[in-house]
């Protein structure tokens, strides 16, 4: 990450890289074609989904109207009217924001301590949560939460989502704090701050980009989570990925409505990811290049 | 009055000294305890259930039946072992293709070009899109009579395929979906690895007259190994546990012939559809052990390589 930033920020290095290559014309053409194939391959299905969400169910069944059709918002009317999806957006948001906030409160100091004191065993305990198949925990969770009367409420879902976000946040922030020089904290301590004071006054403000990265990724993972919410949500607290199953009937599927709902769920998170592209990429690749 | 104030501040400062002395555990403790509690309590409970005949209702009487569930699971050649086979096929297949494609795309993106930001943004799309919505999207694309996949085949004069609804094609089709969704993850990690590599070795090899392929094979690839292994470990663990796209497209049971039923889907059905908690717990313990073995093998290999 650091190396990448340095290279990109340095125009001389960048120029040298480009001129050094001396690519053949054939390679340049191949590269352009290959990149176009990649872009179309990755983006087309999503474009197709959005197009389908704007078609009437009759047009969806008509192969001649794949690309040329009269757009309609009827499917969105179904999603937000008949199926009243707005509360599900709220549920997804509450669970996402709640679990991310609480997970940060737990994970941020933990990552700091684990980085500064190299607590390998504690770090691997937390990261074990990333490896364990969630399904092997969810039945007992369900039973415990049911006994506590938490199933169907936000509490159980927030706790379950935190189980993914705490390790994610710890993982991202450990590598962030590893890259944050200790000197500043030490200088602050010489000037009379306690170690905890130095953490709050010096390291915490400096780690804003790391916190943003961790929070954005944790929110995305929570928004997209299906299994936990499927089992722990009640009819009033369904999150979006669970609510989408409403469109699958026993006899038939309302394809237009289903595509509109899929688009409505996916687009906000895509916009957010593209907007915070830099953070999302550094979060997804955190720690992977350390070796 | 002054007395109390003094005592208060004394207490405050001794608390502060204590807190600062033990800050390591005050900071790390809550997160470790939280995660450990959410793992250890449920896992012990799952292990306990796996030795019982718990079924139908968890409030019903539960009898201890020893290893009966494990015997049933490990000798089950109609559901369990085929599910294991599919899980392994799925994982090995998608990770291999994703690694090859990811490596290729990362090399394409390695050097700067115009429109780089847009391309990199598009690469993120499959990664951040909600998996359940992605599953629904591909379900329509691969719909035999109205989906785009068959339409595309028809344009080239090829006959229709059954895709997800054809028991023989369902698993490969869903592997394709996983590859579409997760190749970008490989790209991101490998690209981060590539950009952090020093230029000098590559430069030196070029001066010595090494071809592009030789430079990749003998210079770039060995240097990239740590990132490559990290990407493979991460992806195999996640691919092994794939649930959302399988559930979204085929539901519980993995289709009428269980054609896409992986261990994850199988255990889910046993638990929540048939409420055979004891048996399902045994499946999960075996599954859990498999994941641990998978991770252990990869970590051991990693150690051996360095």
PDB file of C-alpha atoms in Angstrom, chain B:
ATOM      1  CA  UNK B   1     -14.248  19.124  51.429  1.00  0.00           C
ATOM      2  CA  UNK B   2     -10.631  19.529  50.373  1.00  0.00           C
ATOM      3  CA  UNK B   3      -9.957  16.168  51.933  1.00  0.00           C
ATOM      4  CA  UNK B   4     -12.501  14.395  49.701  1.00  0.00           C
ATOM      5  CA  UNK B   5     -11.288  16.179  46.621  1.00  0.00           C
ATOM      6  CA  UNK B   6      -7.760  15.161  47.367  1.00  0.00           C
ATOM      7  CA  UNK B   7      -8.813  11.583  47.936  1.00  0.00           C
ATOM      8  CA  UNK B   8     -10.844  11.646  44.747  1.00  0.00           C
ATOM      9  CA  UNK B   9      -7.923  12.783  42.656  1.00  0.00           C
ATOM     10  CA  UNK B  10      -5.629  10.313  44.356  1.00  0.00           C
ATOM     11  CA  UNK B  11      -8.054   7.560  43.480  1.00  0.00           C
ATOM     12  CA  UNK B  12      -8.276   8.943  39.948  1.00  0.00           C
ATOM     13  CA  UNK B  13      -4.554   8.974  39.433  1.00  0.00           C
ATOM     14  CA  UNK B  14      -4.014   5.524  40.874  1.00  0.00           C
ATOM     15  CA  UNK B  15      -6.761   4.274  38.577  1.00  0.00           C
ATOM     16  CA  UNK B  16      -5.004   5.978  35.697  1.00  0.00           C
ATOM     17  CA  UNK B  17      -1.689   4.371  36.660  1.00  0.00           C
ATOM     18  CA  UNK B  18      -3.373   0.988  36.926  1.00  0.00           C
ATOM     19  CA  UNK B  19      -5.143   1.477  33.574  1.00  0.00           C
ATOM     20  CA  UNK B  20      -1.966   2.542  31.840  1.00  0.00           C
ATOM     21  CA  UNK B  21      -0.020  -0.355  33.270  1.00  0.00           C
ATOM     22  CA  UNK B  22      -2.641  -2.848  32.094  1.00  0.00           C
ATOM     23  CA  UNK B  23      -3.613  -1.064  28.877  1.00  0.00           C
ATOM     24  CA  UNK B  24      -2.596  -4.044  26.778  1.00  0.00           C
ATOM     25  CA  UNK B  25      -5.456  -6.140  28.105  1.00  0.00           C
ATOM     26  CA  UNK B  26      -7.874  -3.287  28.714  1.00  0.00           C
ATOM     27  CA  UNK B  27      -7.595  -2.513  25.006  1.00  0.00           C
ATOM     28  CA  UNK B  28      -7.461  -6.009  23.563  1.00  0.00           C
ATOM     29  CA  UNK B  29      -9.497  -7.903  26.175  1.00  0.00           C
ATOM     30  CA  UNK B  30     -13.064  -6.953  25.209  1.00  0.00           C
ATOM     31  CA  UNK B  31     -12.631  -7.865  21.530  1.00  0.00           C
ATOM     32  CA  UNK B  32     -10.878 -11.146  22.314  1.00  0.00           C
ATOM     33  CA  UNK B  33     -13.482 -12.093  24.925  1.00  0.00           C
ATOM     34  CA  UNK B  34     -16.339 -11.134  22.593  1.00  0.00           C
ATOM     35  CA  UNK B  35     -15.074 -13.258  19.721  1.00  0.00           C
ATOM     36  CA  UNK B  36     -13.973 -16.141  21.947  1.00  0.00           C
ATOM     37  CA  UNK B  37     -17.372 -16.212  23.693  1.00  0.00           C
ATOM     38  CA  UNK B  38     -19.225 -16.221  20.389  1.00  0.00           C
ATOM     39  CA  UNK B  39     -17.055 -19.128  19.204  1.00  0.00           C
ATOM     40  CA  UNK B  40     -16.451 -21.272  22.282  1.00  0.00           C
ATOM     41  CA  UNK B  41     -19.960 -21.335  23.770  1.00  0.00           C
ATOM     42  CA  UNK B  42     -21.743 -22.205  20.492  1.00  0.00           C
ATOM     43  CA  UNK B  43     -19.051 -24.615  19.396  1.00  0.00           C
ATOM     44  CA  UNK B  44     -19.129 -26.560  22.668  1.00  0.00           C
ATOM     45  CA  UNK B  45     -22.892 -26.630  22.392  1.00  0.00           C
ATOM     46  CA  UNK B  46     -22.670 -27.929  18.807  1.00  0.00           C
ATOM     47  CA  UNK B  47     -20.213 -30.622  19.893  1.00  0.00           C
ATOM     48  CA  UNK B  48     -22.538 -31.572  22.758  1.00  0.00           C
ATOM     49  CA  UNK B  49     -25.550 -31.763  20.425  1.00  0.00           C
ATOM     50  CA  UNK B  50     -23.585 -33.897  17.965  1.00  0.00           C
ATOM     51  CA  UNK B  51     -23.520 -36.705  20.549  1.00  0.00           C
ATOM     52  CA  UNK B  52     -27.279 -36.558  21.140  1.00  0.00           C
ATOM     53  CA  UNK B  53     -30.472 -37.366  19.286  1.00  0.00           C
ATOM     54  CA  UNK B  54     -31.746 -33.778  19.492  1.00  0.00           C
ATOM     55  CA  UNK B  55     -34.438 -33.257  16.871  1.00  0.00           C
ATOM     56  CA  UNK B  56     -37.652 -31.384  16.133  1.00  0.00           C
ATOM     57  CA  UNK B  57     -37.548 -29.047  19.114  1.00  0.00           C
ATOM     58  CA  UNK B  58     -34.557 -28.042  21.165  1.00  0.00           C
ATOM     59  CA  UNK B  59     -36.855 -28.046  24.197  1.00  0.00           C
ATOM     60  CA  UNK B  60     -37.729 -31.705  23.659  1.00  0.00           C
ATOM     61  CA  UNK B  61     -35.999 -34.442  25.637  1.00  0.00           C
ATOM     62  CA  UNK B  62     -32.433 -34.989  24.485  1.00  0.00           C
ATOM     63  CA  UNK B  63     -30.708 -38.358  24.825  1.00  0.00           C
ATOM     64  CA  UNK B  64     -27.013 -39.041  24.724  1.00  0.00           C
ATOM     65  CA  UNK B  65     -26.297 -41.486  21.892  1.00  0.00           C
ATOM     66  CA  UNK B  66     -22.513 -41.532  21.667  1.00  0.00           C
ATOM     67  CA  UNK B  67     -20.947 -41.620  18.235  1.00  0.00           C
ATOM     68  CA  UNK B  68     -24.119 -42.722  16.438  1.00  0.00           C
ATOM     69  CA  UNK B  69     -24.483 -39.420  14.535  1.00  0.00           C
ATOM     70  CA  UNK B  70     -20.861 -39.488  13.439  1.00  0.00           C
ATOM     71  CA  UNK B  71     -21.222 -43.062  12.206  1.00  0.00           C
ATOM     72  CA  UNK B  72     -24.380 -42.059  10.345  1.00  0.00           C
ATOM     73  CA  UNK B  73     -22.703 -39.029   8.768  1.00  0.00           C
ATOM     74  CA  UNK B  74     -19.419 -40.671   7.850  1.00  0.00           C
ATOM     75  CA  UNK B  75     -21.130 -43.709   6.282  1.00  0.00           C
ATOM     76  CA  UNK B  76     -23.699 -41.604   4.443  1.00  0.00           C
ATOM     77  CA  UNK B  77     -22.779 -42.002   0.777  1.00  0.00           C
ATOM     78  CA  UNK B  78     -26.034 -40.578  -0.599  1.00  0.00           C
ATOM     79  CA  UNK B  79     -25.972 -37.067   0.849  1.00  0.00           C
ATOM     80  CA  UNK B  80     -22.911 -36.317   2.956  1.00  0.00           C
ATOM     81  CA  UNK B  81     -19.980 -37.582   0.886  1.00  0.00           C
ATOM     82  CA  UNK B  82     -21.369 -36.319  -2.436  1.00  0.00           C
ATOM     83  CA  UNK B  83     -21.812 -32.944  -0.720  1.00  0.00           C
ATOM     84  CA  UNK B  84     -18.181 -33.055   0.402  1.00  0.00           C
ATOM     85  CA  UNK B  85     -17.173 -33.936  -3.156  1.00  0.00           C
ATOM     86  CA  UNK B  86     -19.117 -30.987  -4.576  1.00  0.00           C
ATOM     87  CA  UNK B  87     -17.667 -28.626  -1.978  1.00  0.00           C
ATOM     88  CA  UNK B  88     -14.129 -29.708  -2.878  1.00  0.00           C
ATOM     89  CA  UNK B  89     -14.820 -29.572  -6.650  1.00  0.00           C
ATOM     90  CA  UNK B  90     -16.354 -26.146  -6.264  1.00  0.00           C
ATOM     91  CA  UNK B  91     -13.515 -24.769  -4.144  1.00  0.00           C
ATOM     92  CA  UNK B  92     -10.614 -26.187  -6.155  1.00  0.00           C
ATOM     93  CA  UNK B  93     -12.271 -25.287  -9.471  1.00  0.00           C
ATOM     94  CA  UNK B  94     -13.155 -21.702  -8.706  1.00  0.00           C
ATOM     95  CA  UNK B  95      -9.933 -20.860  -6.885  1.00  0.00           C
ATOM     96  CA  UNK B  96      -7.796 -22.257  -9.733  1.00  0.00           C
ATOM     97  CA  UNK B  97      -9.678 -20.322 -12.422  1.00  0.00           C
ATOM     98  CA  UNK B  98      -9.848 -17.165 -10.294  1.00  0.00           C
ATOM     99  CA  UNK B  99      -6.110 -17.328  -9.672  1.00  0.00           C
ATOM    100  CA  UNK B 100      -5.285 -17.725 -13.372  1.00  0.00           C
ATOM    101  CA  UNK B 101      -7.702 -15.010 -14.506  1.00  0.00           C
ATOM    102  CA  UNK B 102      -6.808 -12.750 -11.603  1.00  0.00           C
ATOM    103  CA  UNK B 103      -3.108 -13.018 -12.397  1.00  0.00           C
ATOM    104  CA  UNK B 104      -3.744 -12.169 -16.045  1.00  0.00           C
ATOM    105  CA  UNK B 105      -5.934  -9.177 -15.263  1.00  0.00           C
ATOM    106  CA  UNK B 106      -3.544  -7.909 -12.590  1.00  0.00           C
ATOM    107  CA  UNK B 107      -0.689  -7.987 -15.140  1.00  0.00           C
ATOM    108  CA  UNK B 108      -2.883  -6.100 -17.637  1.00  0.00           C
ATOM    109  CA  UNK B 109      -3.546  -3.406 -15.041  1.00  0.00           C
ATOM    110  CA  UNK B 110      -0.005  -3.280 -13.730  1.00  0.00           C
ATOM    111  CA  UNK B 111       1.206  -0.306 -15.712  1.00  0.00           C
ATOM    112  CA  UNK B 112      -0.762   2.965 -15.735  1.00  0.00           C
ATOM    113  CA  UNK B 113      -3.086   3.782 -18.634  1.00  0.00           C
ATOM    114  CA  UNK B 114      -5.812   6.245 -19.450  1.00  0.00           C
ATOM    115  CA  UNK B 115      -9.128   5.423 -17.806  1.00  0.00           C
ATOM    116  CA  UNK B 116      -7.400   3.360 -15.135  1.00  0.00           C
ATOM    117  CA  UNK B 117      -9.609   4.710 -12.353  1.00  0.00           C
ATOM    118  CA  UNK B 118     -12.791   3.750 -14.185  1.00  0.00           C
ATOM    119  CA  UNK B 119     -11.552   0.234 -14.930  1.00  0.00           C
ATOM    120  CA  UNK B 120     -10.513  -0.242 -11.323  1.00  0.00           C
ATOM    121  CA  UNK B 121     -13.915   1.003 -10.191  1.00  0.00           C
ATOM    122  CA  UNK B 122     -15.695  -1.480 -12.437  1.00  0.00           C
ATOM    123  CA  UNK B 123     -13.556  -4.297 -11.078  1.00  0.00           C
ATOM    124  CA  UNK B 124     -15.002  -3.552  -7.646  1.00  0.00           C
ATOM    125  CA  UNK B 125     -18.620  -3.955  -8.763  1.00  0.00           C
ATOM    126  CA  UNK B 126     -18.997  -7.752  -8.506  1.00  0.00           C
ATOM    127  CA  UNK B 127     -17.134  -7.711  -5.188  1.00  0.00           C
ATOM    128  CA  UNK B 128     -19.348  -5.257  -3.370  1.00  0.00           C
ATOM    129  CA  UNK B 129     -22.679  -6.142  -4.992  1.00  0.00           C
ATOM    130  CA  UNK B 130     -24.945  -7.965  -2.534  1.00  0.00           C
ATOM    131  CA  UNK B 131     -24.348 -11.709  -3.125  1.00  0.00           C
ATOM    132  CA  UNK B 132     -28.012 -12.633  -2.773  1.00  0.00           C
ATOM    133  CA  UNK B 133     -28.956 -10.007  -5.382  1.00  0.00           C
ATOM    134  CA  UNK B 134     -26.128 -11.255  -7.581  1.00  0.00           C
ATOM    135  CA  UNK B 135     -27.576 -14.752  -7.251  1.00  0.00           C
ATOM    136  CA  UNK B 136     -31.011 -13.505  -8.349  1.00  0.00           C
ATOM    137  CA  UNK B 137     -29.466 -11.611 -11.267  1.00  0.00           C
ATOM    138  CA  UNK B 138     -27.682 -14.701 -12.597  1.00  0.00           C
ATOM    139  CA  UNK B 139     -30.778 -16.763 -11.967  1.00  0.00           C
ATOM    140  CA  UNK B 140     -32.606 -14.624 -14.533  1.00  0.00           C
ATOM    141  CA  UNK B 141     -29.642 -14.500 -16.937  1.00  0.00           C
ATOM    142  CA  UNK B 142     -29.441 -18.300 -16.897  1.00  0.00           C
ATOM    143  CA  UNK B 143     -33.228 -18.783 -17.044  1.00  0.00           C
ATOM    144  CA  UNK B 144     -33.591 -21.261 -19.957  1.00  0.00           C
ATOM    145  CA  UNK B 145     -36.527 -19.624 -21.755  1.00  0.00           C
ATOM    146  CA  UNK B 146     -36.086 -15.894 -21.067  1.00  0.00           C
ATOM    147  CA  UNK B 147     -32.491 -15.483 -19.866  1.00  0.00           C
ATOM    148  CA  UNK B 148     -29.748 -13.677 -21.725  1.00  0.00           C
ATOM    149  CA  UNK B 149     -27.368 -16.662 -21.714  1.00  0.00           C
ATOM    150  CA  UNK B 150     -29.470 -18.713 -24.122  1.00  0.00           C
ATOM    151  CA  UNK B 151     -30.249 -15.635 -26.194  1.00  0.00           C
ATOM    152  CA  UNK B 152     -26.510 -15.156 -26.659  1.00  0.00           C
ATOM    153  CA  UNK B 153     -26.122 -18.810 -27.685  1.00  0.00           C
ATOM    154  CA  UNK B 154     -28.951 -18.405 -30.195  1.00  0.00           C
ATOM    155  CA  UNK B 155     -27.273 -15.391 -31.809  1.00  0.00           C
ATOM    156  CA  UNK B 156     -24.363 -17.677 -32.599  1.00  0.00           C
ATOM    157  CA  UNK B 157     -26.757 -20.345 -33.845  1.00  0.00           C
ATOM    158  CA  UNK B 158     -26.183 -22.610 -30.859  1.00  0.00           C
ATOM    159  CA  UNK B 159     -28.974 -24.566 -29.156  1.00  0.00           C
ATOM    160  CA  UNK B 160     -30.403 -23.670 -25.720  1.00  0.00           C
ATOM    161  CA  UNK B 161     -28.792 -24.879 -22.541  1.00  0.00           C
ATOM    162  CA  UNK B 162     -30.495 -25.676 -19.238  1.00  0.00           C
ATOM    163  CA  UNK B 163     -27.806 -23.934 -17.160  1.00  0.00           C
ATOM    164  CA  UNK B 164     -28.826 -23.723 -13.507  1.00  0.00           C
ATOM    165  CA  UNK B 165     -31.992 -25.758 -14.014  1.00  0.00           C
ATOM    166  CA  UNK B 166     -30.135 -28.651 -15.658  1.00  0.00           C
ATOM    167  CA  UNK B 167     -28.812 -30.963 -12.910  1.00  0.00           C
ATOM    168  CA  UNK B 168     -25.670 -31.687 -14.950  1.00  0.00           C
ATOM    169  CA  UNK B 169     -24.875 -28.050 -15.631  1.00  0.00           C
ATOM    170  CA  UNK B 170     -25.967 -26.404 -12.393  1.00  0.00           C
ATOM    171  CA  UNK B 171     -22.726 -26.805 -10.458  1.00  0.00           C
ATOM    172  CA  UNK B 172     -20.403 -25.619 -13.270  1.00  0.00           C
ATOM    173  CA  UNK B 173     -22.762 -22.707 -13.969  1.00  0.00           C
ATOM    174  CA  UNK B 174     -22.708 -21.623 -10.344  1.00  0.00           C
ATOM    175  CA  UNK B 175     -18.931 -21.999 -10.305  1.00  0.00           C
ATOM    176  CA  UNK B 176     -18.927 -19.565 -13.210  1.00  0.00           C
ATOM    177  CA  UNK B 177     -20.998 -17.137 -11.118  1.00  0.00           C
ATOM    178  CA  UNK B 178     -18.543 -17.430  -8.233  1.00  0.00           C
ATOM    179  CA  UNK B 179     -15.657 -16.823 -10.637  1.00  0.00           C
ATOM    180  CA  UNK B 180     -17.383 -13.713 -11.966  1.00  0.00           C
ATOM    181  CA  UNK B 181     -17.956 -12.475  -8.452  1.00  0.00           C
ATOM    182  CA  UNK B 182     -14.593 -13.202  -6.835  1.00  0.00           C
ATOM    183  CA  UNK B 183     -11.924 -12.972  -9.563  1.00  0.00           C
ATOM    184  CA  UNK B 184     -11.756  -9.224  -8.769  1.00  0.00           C
ATOM    185  CA  UNK B 185     -10.645 -10.096  -5.233  1.00  0.00           C
ATOM    186  CA  UNK B 186      -7.668 -12.006  -6.680  1.00  0.00           C
ATOM    187  CA  UNK B 187      -6.948  -9.069  -8.995  1.00  0.00           C
ATOM    188  CA  UNK B 188      -6.903  -6.579  -6.118  1.00  0.00           C
ATOM    189  CA  UNK B 189      -4.587  -8.626  -3.915  1.00  0.00           C
ATOM    190  CA  UNK B 190      -2.207  -9.581  -6.745  1.00  0.00           C
ATOM    191  CA  UNK B 191      -2.166  -6.012  -8.020  1.00  0.00           C
ATOM    192  CA  UNK B 192      -1.328  -4.708  -4.542  1.00  0.00           C
ATOM    193  CA  UNK B 193       1.443  -7.305  -4.455  1.00  0.00           C
ATOM    194  CA  UNK B 194       2.717  -6.317  -7.907  1.00  0.00           C
ATOM    195  CA  UNK B 195       2.812  -2.588  -7.134  1.00  0.00           C
ATOM    196  CA  UNK B 196       4.781  -3.193  -3.948  1.00  0.00           C
ATOM    197  CA  UNK B 197       7.506  -5.123  -5.801  1.00  0.00           C
ATOM    198  CA  UNK B 198      10.822  -3.369  -6.365  1.00  0.00           C
ATOM    199  CA  UNK B 199      11.613  -2.488  -9.983  1.00  0.00           C
ATOM    200  CA  UNK B 200      15.304  -3.394  -9.863  1.00  0.00           C
ATOM    201  CA  UNK B 201      15.233  -7.203 -10.246  1.00  0.00           C
ATOM    202  CA  UNK B 202      12.925  -6.925 -13.260  1.00  0.00           C
ATOM    203  CA  UNK B 203      15.111  -4.202 -14.717  1.00  0.00           C
ATOM    204  CA  UNK B 204      18.259  -6.287 -14.201  1.00  0.00           C
ATOM    205  CA  UNK B 205      16.678  -9.323 -15.873  1.00  0.00           C
ATOM    206  CA  UNK B 206      15.663  -7.151 -18.811  1.00  0.00           C
ATOM    207  CA  UNK B 207      19.216  -5.878 -19.193  1.00  0.00           C
ATOM    208  CA  UNK B 208      20.401  -9.493 -19.126  1.00  0.00           C
ATOM    209  CA  UNK B 209      18.091 -10.181 -22.054  1.00  0.00           C
ATOM    210  CA  UNK B 210      15.348 -12.178 -20.339  1.00  0.00           C
ATOM    211  CA  UNK B 211      12.091 -12.453 -22.311  1.00  0.00           C
ATOM    212  CA  UNK B 212       8.815 -11.144 -20.900  1.00  0.00           C
ATOM    213  CA  UNK B 213       7.738 -14.662 -19.981  1.00  0.00           C
ATOM    214  CA  UNK B 214      11.079 -15.460 -18.346  1.00  0.00           C
ATOM    215  CA  UNK B 215      10.953 -12.261 -16.333  1.00  0.00           C
ATOM    216  CA  UNK B 216       7.455 -13.135 -15.135  1.00  0.00           C
ATOM    217  CA  UNK B 217       8.277 -16.760 -14.365  1.00  0.00           C
ATOM    218  CA  UNK B 218      11.657 -16.319 -12.686  1.00  0.00           C
ATOM    219  CA  UNK B 219      11.544 -12.785 -11.286  1.00  0.00           C
ATOM    220  CA  UNK B 220       8.005 -11.526 -10.697  1.00  0.00           C
ATOM    221  CA  UNK B 221       6.316 -14.781  -9.680  1.00  0.00           C
ATOM    222  CA  UNK B 222       8.753 -15.762  -6.894  1.00  0.00           C
ATOM    223  CA  UNK B 223       8.632 -12.231  -5.477  1.00  0.00           C
ATOM    224  CA  UNK B 224       4.850 -12.252  -5.666  1.00  0.00           C
ATOM    225  CA  UNK B 225       4.520 -15.588  -3.819  1.00  0.00           C
ATOM    226  CA  UNK B 226       3.488 -14.148  -0.403  1.00  0.00           C
ATOM    227  CA  UNK B 227       0.623 -12.126  -1.903  1.00  0.00           C
ATOM    228  CA  UNK B 228      -0.359 -15.038  -4.137  1.00  0.00           C
ATOM    229  CA  UNK B 229      -0.524 -17.487  -1.236  1.00  0.00           C
ATOM    230  CA  UNK B 230      -2.480 -15.003   0.882  1.00  0.00           C
ATOM    231  CA  UNK B 231      -4.985 -14.577  -1.944  1.00  0.00           C
ATOM    232  CA  UNK B 232      -5.380 -18.336  -2.442  1.00  0.00           C
ATOM    233  CA  UNK B 233      -5.794 -19.041   1.290  1.00  0.00           C
ATOM    234  CA  UNK B 234      -8.364 -16.274   1.666  1.00  0.00           C
ATOM    235  CA  UNK B 235     -10.349 -17.336  -1.390  1.00  0.00           C
ATOM    236  CA  UNK B 236     -10.317 -21.068  -0.622  1.00  0.00           C
ATOM    237  CA  UNK B 237     -11.637 -20.482   2.892  1.00  0.00           C
ATOM    238  CA  UNK B 238     -14.477 -18.347   1.549  1.00  0.00           C
ATOM    239  CA  UNK B 239     -15.225 -20.583  -1.448  1.00  0.00           C
ATOM    240  CA  UNK B 240     -15.427 -23.601   0.873  1.00  0.00           C
ATOM    241  CA  UNK B 241     -18.188 -21.849   2.806  1.00  0.00           C
ATOM    242  CA  UNK B 242     -20.166 -20.509  -0.195  1.00  0.00           C
ATOM    243  CA  UNK B 243     -23.820 -20.248   0.719  1.00  0.00           C
ATOM    244  CA  UNK B 244     -25.597 -17.173  -0.637  1.00  0.00           C
ATOM    245  CA  UNK B 245     -25.493 -17.768  -4.403  1.00  0.00           C
ATOM    246  CA  UNK B 246     -26.302 -21.472  -3.977  1.00  0.00           C
ATOM    247  CA  UNK B 247     -29.253 -20.703  -1.728  1.00  0.00           C
ATOM    248  CA  UNK B 248     -30.493 -17.860  -3.937  1.00  0.00           C
ATOM    249  CA  UNK B 249     -30.490 -19.987  -7.085  1.00  0.00           C
ATOM    250  CA  UNK B 250     -31.359 -23.490  -5.881  1.00  0.00           C
ATOM    251  CA  UNK B 251     -32.754 -23.097  -2.353  1.00  0.00           C
ATOM    252  CA  UNK B 252     -32.393 -25.643   0.465  1.00  0.00           C
ATOM    253  CA  UNK B 253     -31.413 -29.117  -0.652  1.00  0.00           C
ATOM    254  CA  UNK B 254     -29.457 -27.788  -3.611  1.00  0.00           C
ATOM    255  CA  UNK B 255     -31.989 -28.746  -6.282  1.00  0.00           C
ATOM    256  CA  UNK B 256     -34.217 -31.757  -6.856  1.00  0.00           C
ATOM    257  CA  UNK B 257     -31.256 -34.136  -7.219  1.00  0.00           C
ATOM    258  CA  UNK B 258     -29.169 -32.194  -4.663  1.00  0.00           C
ATOM    259  CA  UNK B 259     -26.973 -31.298  -7.623  1.00  0.00           C
ATOM    260  CA  UNK B 260     -25.447 -28.218  -5.987  1.00  0.00           C
ATOM    261  CA  UNK B 261     -25.738 -29.331  -2.379  1.00  0.00           C
ATOM    262  CA  UNK B 262     -22.483 -28.495  -0.621  1.00  0.00           C
ATOM    263  CA  UNK B 263     -21.745 -29.344   3.011  1.00  0.00           C
ATOM    264  CA  UNK B 264     -22.883 -25.859   4.009  1.00  0.00           C
ATOM    265  CA  UNK B 265     -26.250 -26.194   2.255  1.00  0.00           C
ATOM    266  CA  UNK B 266     -26.690 -29.756   3.521  1.00  0.00           C
ATOM    267  CA  UNK B 267     -26.088 -28.745   7.138  1.00  0.00           C
ATOM    268  CA  UNK B 268     -28.449 -25.792   6.761  1.00  0.00           C
ATOM    269  CA  UNK B 269     -31.254 -28.037   5.499  1.00  0.00           C
ATOM    270  CA  UNK B 270     -30.754 -30.666   8.210  1.00  0.00           C
ATOM    271  CA  UNK B 271     -30.963 -27.926  10.828  1.00  0.00           C
ATOM    272  CA  UNK B 272     -33.634 -25.587   9.641  1.00  0.00           C
ATOM    273  CA  UNK B 273     -35.721 -27.670   7.287  1.00  0.00           C
ATOM    274  CA  UNK B 274     -35.701 -31.080   8.985  1.00  0.00           C
ATOM    275  CA  UNK B 275     -34.724 -29.935  12.502  1.00  0.00           C
ATOM    276  CA  UNK B 276     -32.357 -32.892  12.945  1.00  0.00           C
ATOM    277  CA  UNK B 277     -30.104 -30.910  15.246  1.00  0.00           C
ATOM    278  CA  UNK B 278     -28.033 -33.827  16.520  1.00  0.00           C
ATOM    279  CA  UNK B 279     -27.175 -35.122  13.054  1.00  0.00           C
ATOM    280  CA  UNK B 280     -26.641 -31.621  11.666  1.00  0.00           C
ATOM    281  CA  UNK B 281     -24.280 -30.839  14.530  1.00  0.00           C
ATOM    282  CA  UNK B 282     -22.200 -33.903  13.677  1.00  0.00           C
ATOM    283  CA  UNK B 283     -22.066 -32.707  10.045  1.00  0.00           C
ATOM    284  CA  UNK B 284     -20.948 -29.282  11.229  1.00  0.00           C
ATOM    285  CA  UNK B 285     -18.245 -30.660  13.518  1.00  0.00           C
ATOM    286  CA  UNK B 286     -16.869 -32.727  10.621  1.00  0.00           C
ATOM    287  CA  UNK B 287     -17.136 -29.685   8.309  1.00  0.00           C
ATOM    288  CA  UNK B 288     -15.389 -27.509  10.858  1.00  0.00           C
ATOM    289  CA  UNK B 289     -12.586 -30.052  11.188  1.00  0.00           C
ATOM    290  CA  UNK B 290     -12.215 -30.055   7.390  1.00  0.00           C
ATOM    291  CA  UNK B 291     -11.862 -26.268   7.273  1.00  0.00           C
ATOM    292  CA  UNK B 292      -9.237 -26.406  10.016  1.00  0.00           C
ATOM    293  CA  UNK B 293      -7.318 -29.113   8.146  1.00  0.00           C
ATOM    294  CA  UNK B 294      -7.511 -27.035   4.958  1.00  0.00           C
ATOM    295  CA  UNK B 295      -6.103 -24.002   6.767  1.00  0.00           C
ATOM    296  CA  UNK B 296      -3.441 -26.069   8.542  1.00  0.00           C
ATOM    297  CA  UNK B 297      -2.246 -27.599   5.264  1.00  0.00           C
ATOM    298  CA  UNK B 298      -1.959 -24.200   3.638  1.00  0.00           C
ATOM    299  CA  UNK B 299      -0.157 -22.695   6.613  1.00  0.00           C
ATOM    300  CA  UNK B 300       2.258 -25.618   6.758  1.00  0.00           C
ATOM    301  CA  UNK B 301       3.013 -25.329   3.065  1.00  0.00           C
ATOM    302  CA  UNK B 302       3.567 -21.640   3.548  1.00  0.00           C
ATOM    303  CA  UNK B 303       6.120 -22.337   6.286  1.00  0.00           C
ATOM    304  CA  UNK B 304       7.904 -24.907   4.169  1.00  0.00           C
ATOM    305  CA  UNK B 305       8.257 -22.454   1.289  1.00  0.00           C
ATOM    306  CA  UNK B 306      10.108 -19.876   3.353  1.00  0.00           C
TER     307      UNK B 306
END
